mmCIF file of C-alpha atoms in Angstrom:
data_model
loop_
_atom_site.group_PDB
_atom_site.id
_atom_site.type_symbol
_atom_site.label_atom_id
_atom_site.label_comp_id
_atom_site.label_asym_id
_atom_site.label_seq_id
_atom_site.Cartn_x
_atom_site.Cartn_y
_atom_site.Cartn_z
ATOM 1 C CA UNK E 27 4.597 -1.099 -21.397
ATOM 2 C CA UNK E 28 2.880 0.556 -18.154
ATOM 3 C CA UNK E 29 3.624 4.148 -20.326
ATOM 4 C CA UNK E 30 1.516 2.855 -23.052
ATOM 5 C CA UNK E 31 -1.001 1.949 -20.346
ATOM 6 C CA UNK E 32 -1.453 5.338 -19.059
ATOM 7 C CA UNK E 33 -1.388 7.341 -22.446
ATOM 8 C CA UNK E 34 -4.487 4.646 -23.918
ATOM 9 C CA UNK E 35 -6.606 5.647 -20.353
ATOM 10 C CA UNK E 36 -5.755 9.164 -21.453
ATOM 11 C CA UNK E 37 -2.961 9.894 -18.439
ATOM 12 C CA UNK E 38 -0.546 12.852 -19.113
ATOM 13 C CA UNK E 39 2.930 11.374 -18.583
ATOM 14 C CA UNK E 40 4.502 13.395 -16.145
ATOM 15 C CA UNK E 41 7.576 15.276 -17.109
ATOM 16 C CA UNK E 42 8.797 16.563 -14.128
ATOM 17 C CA UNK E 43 9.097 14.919 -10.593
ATOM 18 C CA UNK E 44 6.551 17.255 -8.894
ATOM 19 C CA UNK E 45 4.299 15.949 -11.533
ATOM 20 C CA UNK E 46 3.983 12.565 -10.466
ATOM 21 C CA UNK E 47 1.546 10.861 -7.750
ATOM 22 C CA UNK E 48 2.783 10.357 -4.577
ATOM 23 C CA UNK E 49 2.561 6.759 -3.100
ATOM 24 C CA UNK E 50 4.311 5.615 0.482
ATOM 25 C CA UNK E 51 6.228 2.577 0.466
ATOM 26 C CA UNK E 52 7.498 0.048 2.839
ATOM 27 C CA UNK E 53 11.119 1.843 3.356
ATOM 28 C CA UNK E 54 13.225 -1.786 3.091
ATOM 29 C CA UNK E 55 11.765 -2.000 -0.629
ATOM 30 C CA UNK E 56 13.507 0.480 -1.769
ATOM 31 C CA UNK E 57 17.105 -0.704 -0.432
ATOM 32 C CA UNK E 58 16.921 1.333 2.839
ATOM 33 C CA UNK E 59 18.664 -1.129 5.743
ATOM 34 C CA UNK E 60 15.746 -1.204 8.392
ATOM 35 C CA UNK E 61 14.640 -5.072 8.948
ATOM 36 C CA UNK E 62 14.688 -6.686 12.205
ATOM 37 C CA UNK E 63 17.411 -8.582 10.936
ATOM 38 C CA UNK E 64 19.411 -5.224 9.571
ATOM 39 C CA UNK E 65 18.899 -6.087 6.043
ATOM 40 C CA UNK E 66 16.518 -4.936 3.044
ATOM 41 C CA UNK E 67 14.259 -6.565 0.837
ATOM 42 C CA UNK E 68 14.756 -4.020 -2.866
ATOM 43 C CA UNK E 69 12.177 -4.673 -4.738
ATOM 44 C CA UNK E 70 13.476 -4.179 -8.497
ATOM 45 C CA UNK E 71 9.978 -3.534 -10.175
ATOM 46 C CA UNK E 72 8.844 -1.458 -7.661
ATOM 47 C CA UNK E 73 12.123 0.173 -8.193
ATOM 48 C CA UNK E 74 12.400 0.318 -11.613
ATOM 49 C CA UNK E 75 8.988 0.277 -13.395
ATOM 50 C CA UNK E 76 7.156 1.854 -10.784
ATOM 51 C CA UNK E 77 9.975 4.544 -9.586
ATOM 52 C CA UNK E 78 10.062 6.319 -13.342
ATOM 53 C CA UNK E 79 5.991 7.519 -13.218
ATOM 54 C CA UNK E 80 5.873 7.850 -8.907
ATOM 55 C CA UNK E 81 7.485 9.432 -6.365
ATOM 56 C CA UNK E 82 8.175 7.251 -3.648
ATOM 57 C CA UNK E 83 7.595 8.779 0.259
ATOM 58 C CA UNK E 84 9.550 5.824 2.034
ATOM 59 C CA UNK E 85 8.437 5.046 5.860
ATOM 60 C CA UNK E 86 9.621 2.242 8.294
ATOM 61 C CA UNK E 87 6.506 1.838 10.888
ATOM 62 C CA UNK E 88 8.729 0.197 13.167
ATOM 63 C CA UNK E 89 12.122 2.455 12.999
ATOM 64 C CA UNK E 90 9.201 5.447 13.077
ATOM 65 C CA UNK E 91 8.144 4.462 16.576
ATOM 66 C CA UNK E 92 11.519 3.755 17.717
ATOM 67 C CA UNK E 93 12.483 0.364 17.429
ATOM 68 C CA UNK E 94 16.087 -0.471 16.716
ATOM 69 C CA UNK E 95 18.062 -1.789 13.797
ATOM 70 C CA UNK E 96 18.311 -4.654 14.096
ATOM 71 C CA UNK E 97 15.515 -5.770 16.471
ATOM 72 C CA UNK E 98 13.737 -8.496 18.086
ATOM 73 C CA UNK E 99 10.861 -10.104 16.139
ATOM 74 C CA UNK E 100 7.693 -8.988 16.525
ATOM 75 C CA UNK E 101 4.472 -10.585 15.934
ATOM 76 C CA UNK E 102 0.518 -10.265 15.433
ATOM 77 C CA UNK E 103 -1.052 -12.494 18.121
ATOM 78 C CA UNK E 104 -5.110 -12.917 18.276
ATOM 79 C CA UNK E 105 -5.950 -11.889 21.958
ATOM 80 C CA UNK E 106 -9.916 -13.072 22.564
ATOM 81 C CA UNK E 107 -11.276 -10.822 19.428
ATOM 82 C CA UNK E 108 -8.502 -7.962 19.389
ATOM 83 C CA UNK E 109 -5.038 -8.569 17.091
ATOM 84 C CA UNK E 110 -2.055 -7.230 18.918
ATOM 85 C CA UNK E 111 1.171 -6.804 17.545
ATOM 86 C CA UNK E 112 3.799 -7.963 20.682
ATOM 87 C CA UNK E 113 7.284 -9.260 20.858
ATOM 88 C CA UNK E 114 7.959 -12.807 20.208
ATOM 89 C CA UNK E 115 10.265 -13.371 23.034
ATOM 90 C CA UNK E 116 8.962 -9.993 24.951
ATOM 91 C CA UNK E 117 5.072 -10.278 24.721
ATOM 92 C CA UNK E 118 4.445 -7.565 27.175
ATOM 93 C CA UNK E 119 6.071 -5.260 24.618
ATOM 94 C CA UNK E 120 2.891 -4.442 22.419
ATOM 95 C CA UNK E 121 3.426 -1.768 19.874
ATOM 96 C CA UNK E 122 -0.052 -2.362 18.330
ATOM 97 C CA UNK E 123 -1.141 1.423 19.258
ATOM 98 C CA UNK E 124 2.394 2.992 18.464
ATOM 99 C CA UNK E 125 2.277 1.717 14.646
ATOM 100 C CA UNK E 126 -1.228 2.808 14.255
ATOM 101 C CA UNK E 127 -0.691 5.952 15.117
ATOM 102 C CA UNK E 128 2.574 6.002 12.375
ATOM 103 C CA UNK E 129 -0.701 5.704 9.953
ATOM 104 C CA UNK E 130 -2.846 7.898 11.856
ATOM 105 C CA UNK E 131 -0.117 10.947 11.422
ATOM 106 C CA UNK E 132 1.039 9.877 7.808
ATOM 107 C CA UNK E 133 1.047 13.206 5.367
ATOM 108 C CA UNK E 134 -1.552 13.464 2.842
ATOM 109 C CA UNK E 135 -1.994 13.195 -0.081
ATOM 110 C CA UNK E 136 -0.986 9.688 -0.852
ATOM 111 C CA UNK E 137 -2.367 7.979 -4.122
ATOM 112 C CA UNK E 138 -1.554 4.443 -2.710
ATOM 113 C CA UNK E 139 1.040 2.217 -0.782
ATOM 114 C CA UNK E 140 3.137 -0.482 -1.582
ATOM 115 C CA UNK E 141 3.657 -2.234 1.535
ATOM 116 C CA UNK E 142 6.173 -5.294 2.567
ATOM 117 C CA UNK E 143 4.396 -8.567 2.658
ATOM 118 C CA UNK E 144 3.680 -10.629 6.028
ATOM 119 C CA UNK E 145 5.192 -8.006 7.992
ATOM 120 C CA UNK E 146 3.597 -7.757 11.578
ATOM 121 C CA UNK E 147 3.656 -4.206 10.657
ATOM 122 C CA UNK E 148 3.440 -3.626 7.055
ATOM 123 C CA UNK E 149 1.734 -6.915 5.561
ATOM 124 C CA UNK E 150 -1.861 -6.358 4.003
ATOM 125 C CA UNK E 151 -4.070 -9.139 4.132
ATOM 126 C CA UNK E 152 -0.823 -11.038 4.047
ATOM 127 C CA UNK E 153 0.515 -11.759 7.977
ATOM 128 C CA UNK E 154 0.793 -14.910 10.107
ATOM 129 C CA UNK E 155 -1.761 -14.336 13.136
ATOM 130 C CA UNK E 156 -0.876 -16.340 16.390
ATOM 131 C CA UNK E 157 -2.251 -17.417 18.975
ATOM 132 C CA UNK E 158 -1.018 -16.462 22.680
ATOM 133 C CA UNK E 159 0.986 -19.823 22.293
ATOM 134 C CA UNK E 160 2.781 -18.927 18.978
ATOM 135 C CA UNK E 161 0.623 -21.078 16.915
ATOM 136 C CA UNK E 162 -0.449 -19.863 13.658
ATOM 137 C CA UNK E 163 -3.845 -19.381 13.358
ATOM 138 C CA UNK E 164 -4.866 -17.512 10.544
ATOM 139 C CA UNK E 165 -3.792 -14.350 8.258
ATOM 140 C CA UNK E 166 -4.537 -11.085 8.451
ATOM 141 C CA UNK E 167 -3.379 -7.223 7.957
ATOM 142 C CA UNK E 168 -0.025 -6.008 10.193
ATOM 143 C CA UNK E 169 -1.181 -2.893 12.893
ATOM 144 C CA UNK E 170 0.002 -0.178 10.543
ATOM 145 C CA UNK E 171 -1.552 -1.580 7.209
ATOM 146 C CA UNK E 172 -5.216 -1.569 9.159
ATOM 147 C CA UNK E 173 -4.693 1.285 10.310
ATOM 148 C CA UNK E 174 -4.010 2.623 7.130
ATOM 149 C CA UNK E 175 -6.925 1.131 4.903
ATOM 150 C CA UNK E 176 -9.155 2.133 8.121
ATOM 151 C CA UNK E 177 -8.072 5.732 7.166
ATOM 152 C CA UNK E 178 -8.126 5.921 3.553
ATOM 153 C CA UNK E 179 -10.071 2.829 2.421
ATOM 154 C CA UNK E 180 -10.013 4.341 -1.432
ATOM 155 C CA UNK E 181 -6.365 4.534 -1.781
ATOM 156 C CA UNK E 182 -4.670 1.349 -3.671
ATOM 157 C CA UNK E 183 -2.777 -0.790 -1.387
ATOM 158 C CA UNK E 184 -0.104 -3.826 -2.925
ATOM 159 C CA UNK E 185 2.254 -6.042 -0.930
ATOM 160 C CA UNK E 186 5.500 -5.773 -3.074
ATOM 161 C CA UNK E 187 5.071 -9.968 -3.815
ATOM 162 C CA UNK E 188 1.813 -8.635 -5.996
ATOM 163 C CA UNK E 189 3.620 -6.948 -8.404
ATOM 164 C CA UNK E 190 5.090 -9.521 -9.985
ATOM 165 C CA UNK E 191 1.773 -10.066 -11.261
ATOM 166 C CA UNK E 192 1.948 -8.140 -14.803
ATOM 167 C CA UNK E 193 -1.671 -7.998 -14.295
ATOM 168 C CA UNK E 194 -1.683 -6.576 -10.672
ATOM 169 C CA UNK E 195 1.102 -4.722 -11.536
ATOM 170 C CA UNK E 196 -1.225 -2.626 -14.357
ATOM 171 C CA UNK E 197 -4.445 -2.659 -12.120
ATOM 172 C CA UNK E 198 -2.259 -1.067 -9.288
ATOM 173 C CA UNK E 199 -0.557 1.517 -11.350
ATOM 174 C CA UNK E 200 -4.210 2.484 -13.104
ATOM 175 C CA UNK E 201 -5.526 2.841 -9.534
ATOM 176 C CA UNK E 202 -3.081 4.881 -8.675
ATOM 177 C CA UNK E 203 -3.118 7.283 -11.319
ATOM 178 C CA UNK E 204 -6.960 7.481 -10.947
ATOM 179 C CA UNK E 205 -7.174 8.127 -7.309
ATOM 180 C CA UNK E 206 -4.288 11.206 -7.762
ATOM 181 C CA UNK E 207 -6.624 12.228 -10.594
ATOM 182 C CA UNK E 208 -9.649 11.922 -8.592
ATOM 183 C CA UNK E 209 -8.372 13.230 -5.625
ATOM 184 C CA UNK E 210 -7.378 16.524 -7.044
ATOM 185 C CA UNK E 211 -9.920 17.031 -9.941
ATOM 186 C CA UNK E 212 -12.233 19.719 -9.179
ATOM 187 C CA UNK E 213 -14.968 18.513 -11.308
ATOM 188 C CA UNK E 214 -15.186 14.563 -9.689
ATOM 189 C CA UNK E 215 -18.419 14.070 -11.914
ATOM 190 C CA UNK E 216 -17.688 14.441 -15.245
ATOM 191 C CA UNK E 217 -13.797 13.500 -14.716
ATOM 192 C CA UNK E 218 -15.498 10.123 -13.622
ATOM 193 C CA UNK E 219 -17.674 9.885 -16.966
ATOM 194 C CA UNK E 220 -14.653 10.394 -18.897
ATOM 195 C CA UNK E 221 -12.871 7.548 -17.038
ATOM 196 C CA UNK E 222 -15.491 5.488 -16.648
ATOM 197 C CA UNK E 223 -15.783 5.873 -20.726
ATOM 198 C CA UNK E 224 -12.424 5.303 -21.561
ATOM 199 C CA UNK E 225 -12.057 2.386 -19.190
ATOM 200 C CA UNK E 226 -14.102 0.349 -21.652
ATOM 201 C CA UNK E 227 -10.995 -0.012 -23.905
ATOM 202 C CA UNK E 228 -9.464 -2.348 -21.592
ATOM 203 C CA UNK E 229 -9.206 -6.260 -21.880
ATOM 204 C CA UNK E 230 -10.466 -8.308 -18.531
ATOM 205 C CA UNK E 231 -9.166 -8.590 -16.420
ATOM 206 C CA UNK E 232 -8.322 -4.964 -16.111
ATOM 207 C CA UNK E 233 -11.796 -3.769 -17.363
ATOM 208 C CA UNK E 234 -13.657 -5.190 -14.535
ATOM 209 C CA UNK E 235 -10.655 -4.202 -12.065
ATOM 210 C CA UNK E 236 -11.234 -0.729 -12.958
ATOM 211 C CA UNK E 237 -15.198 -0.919 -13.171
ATOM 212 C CA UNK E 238 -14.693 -1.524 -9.720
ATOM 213 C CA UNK E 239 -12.326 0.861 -8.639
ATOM 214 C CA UNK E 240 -13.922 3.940 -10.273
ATOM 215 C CA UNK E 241 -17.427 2.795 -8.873
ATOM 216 C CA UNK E 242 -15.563 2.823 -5.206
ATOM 217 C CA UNK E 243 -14.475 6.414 -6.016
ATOM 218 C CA UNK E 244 -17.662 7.260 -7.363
ATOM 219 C CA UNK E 245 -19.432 5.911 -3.882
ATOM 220 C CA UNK E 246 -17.607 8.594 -2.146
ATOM 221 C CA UNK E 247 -19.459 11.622 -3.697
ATOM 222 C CA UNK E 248 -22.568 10.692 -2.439
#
């Protein structure tokens, strides 16, 4: 169980809501109607495994800038070396700079995001890049998702189709709790030590996951 998890990396369960790390979340996981199409995509283990030990802060990029429900698709199209984000049937409508700036004014602290796959928006690493034609061309990160590992390159990032990976689902969670410990520990140093210590408990692939991770956190005091 993810609780057992935690308590062998030496985590203090939280008890009480305000206890728990805060992560944001692609708002149509969680059941809230905001697709293009009016419709949601709940996302039961993000739901129900993750919801019990996070608090969710729930965010629509696209309803934030103004967009209605439902909408016309939007897509990332490759424009020489830039990615724009434009309207399939409108592409003068570029919201590229609108859902950056969603990121750009998102409210710290944040201990990691669980974002909707292949979204034009949301995706991360995940999203159907086109050409000015509509061919696909290639994959990469939706406008707000860039914009948001640009920011905060340390905090955990997931598409929701990851964490149906037990494994992912354990390395995410573990990041998470780390970078909410990290973030807020006054003594980064030894904290790290200790973490770094107890991390060699683990089985691979989560050992080496979390080698990783800590040494990324541990980059970021020098």
């Amino acid at each position: 169980m993810l609780t057992d998890l935690l308590e062998k990396m030496g985590f203090d369960l939280p008890q009480q809501e305000w206890e728990k790390p805060i992560i944001g979340v692609s708002a149509c996981l969680t059941g809230h109607k905001v697709r293009y199409d009016g419709d949601h995509k709940h996302n039961a283990i993000l739901v129900h495994q993750l919801g019990p030990l996070l608090r969710f802060r729930e965010t629509c990029p696209e309803v934030a800038i103004g967009l209605p429900v439902p909408r016309p698709p939007i897509q990332v199209v490759q424009l020489d070396d830039r990615l724009r984000v434009r309207g399939v049937d409108q592409p003068q409508q570029d919201v590229t700079d609108a859902l950056e700036n969603v990121a750009a004014t998102l409210q710290q602290p944040l201990s990691g995001f669980v974002l909707k796959a292949r979204s034009p928006s949301c995706g991360y690493l995940s999203t159907p890049v086109h050409n000015p034609q509509g061919q696909q061309i290639g994959m990469a990160s939706g406008a707000f998702a860039r914009k948001l590992h640009e920011l905060f390159p340390r905090i955990p990032l997931a598409n929701e189709d990851d964490l149906e990976k037990p494994a992912f689902l354990q390395a995410f969670l573990l990041h998470v709790y780390c970078y909410h410990q990290w973030h807020h520990n006054d003594h980064q140093g030894q904290w790290l030590n200790h973490m770094q210590e107890q991390t060699e408990q683990l089985d691979e692939p989560l050992l080496s996951g979390m080698r990783q991770y800590l040494e990324k956190l541990g980059q970021a005091m020098h």
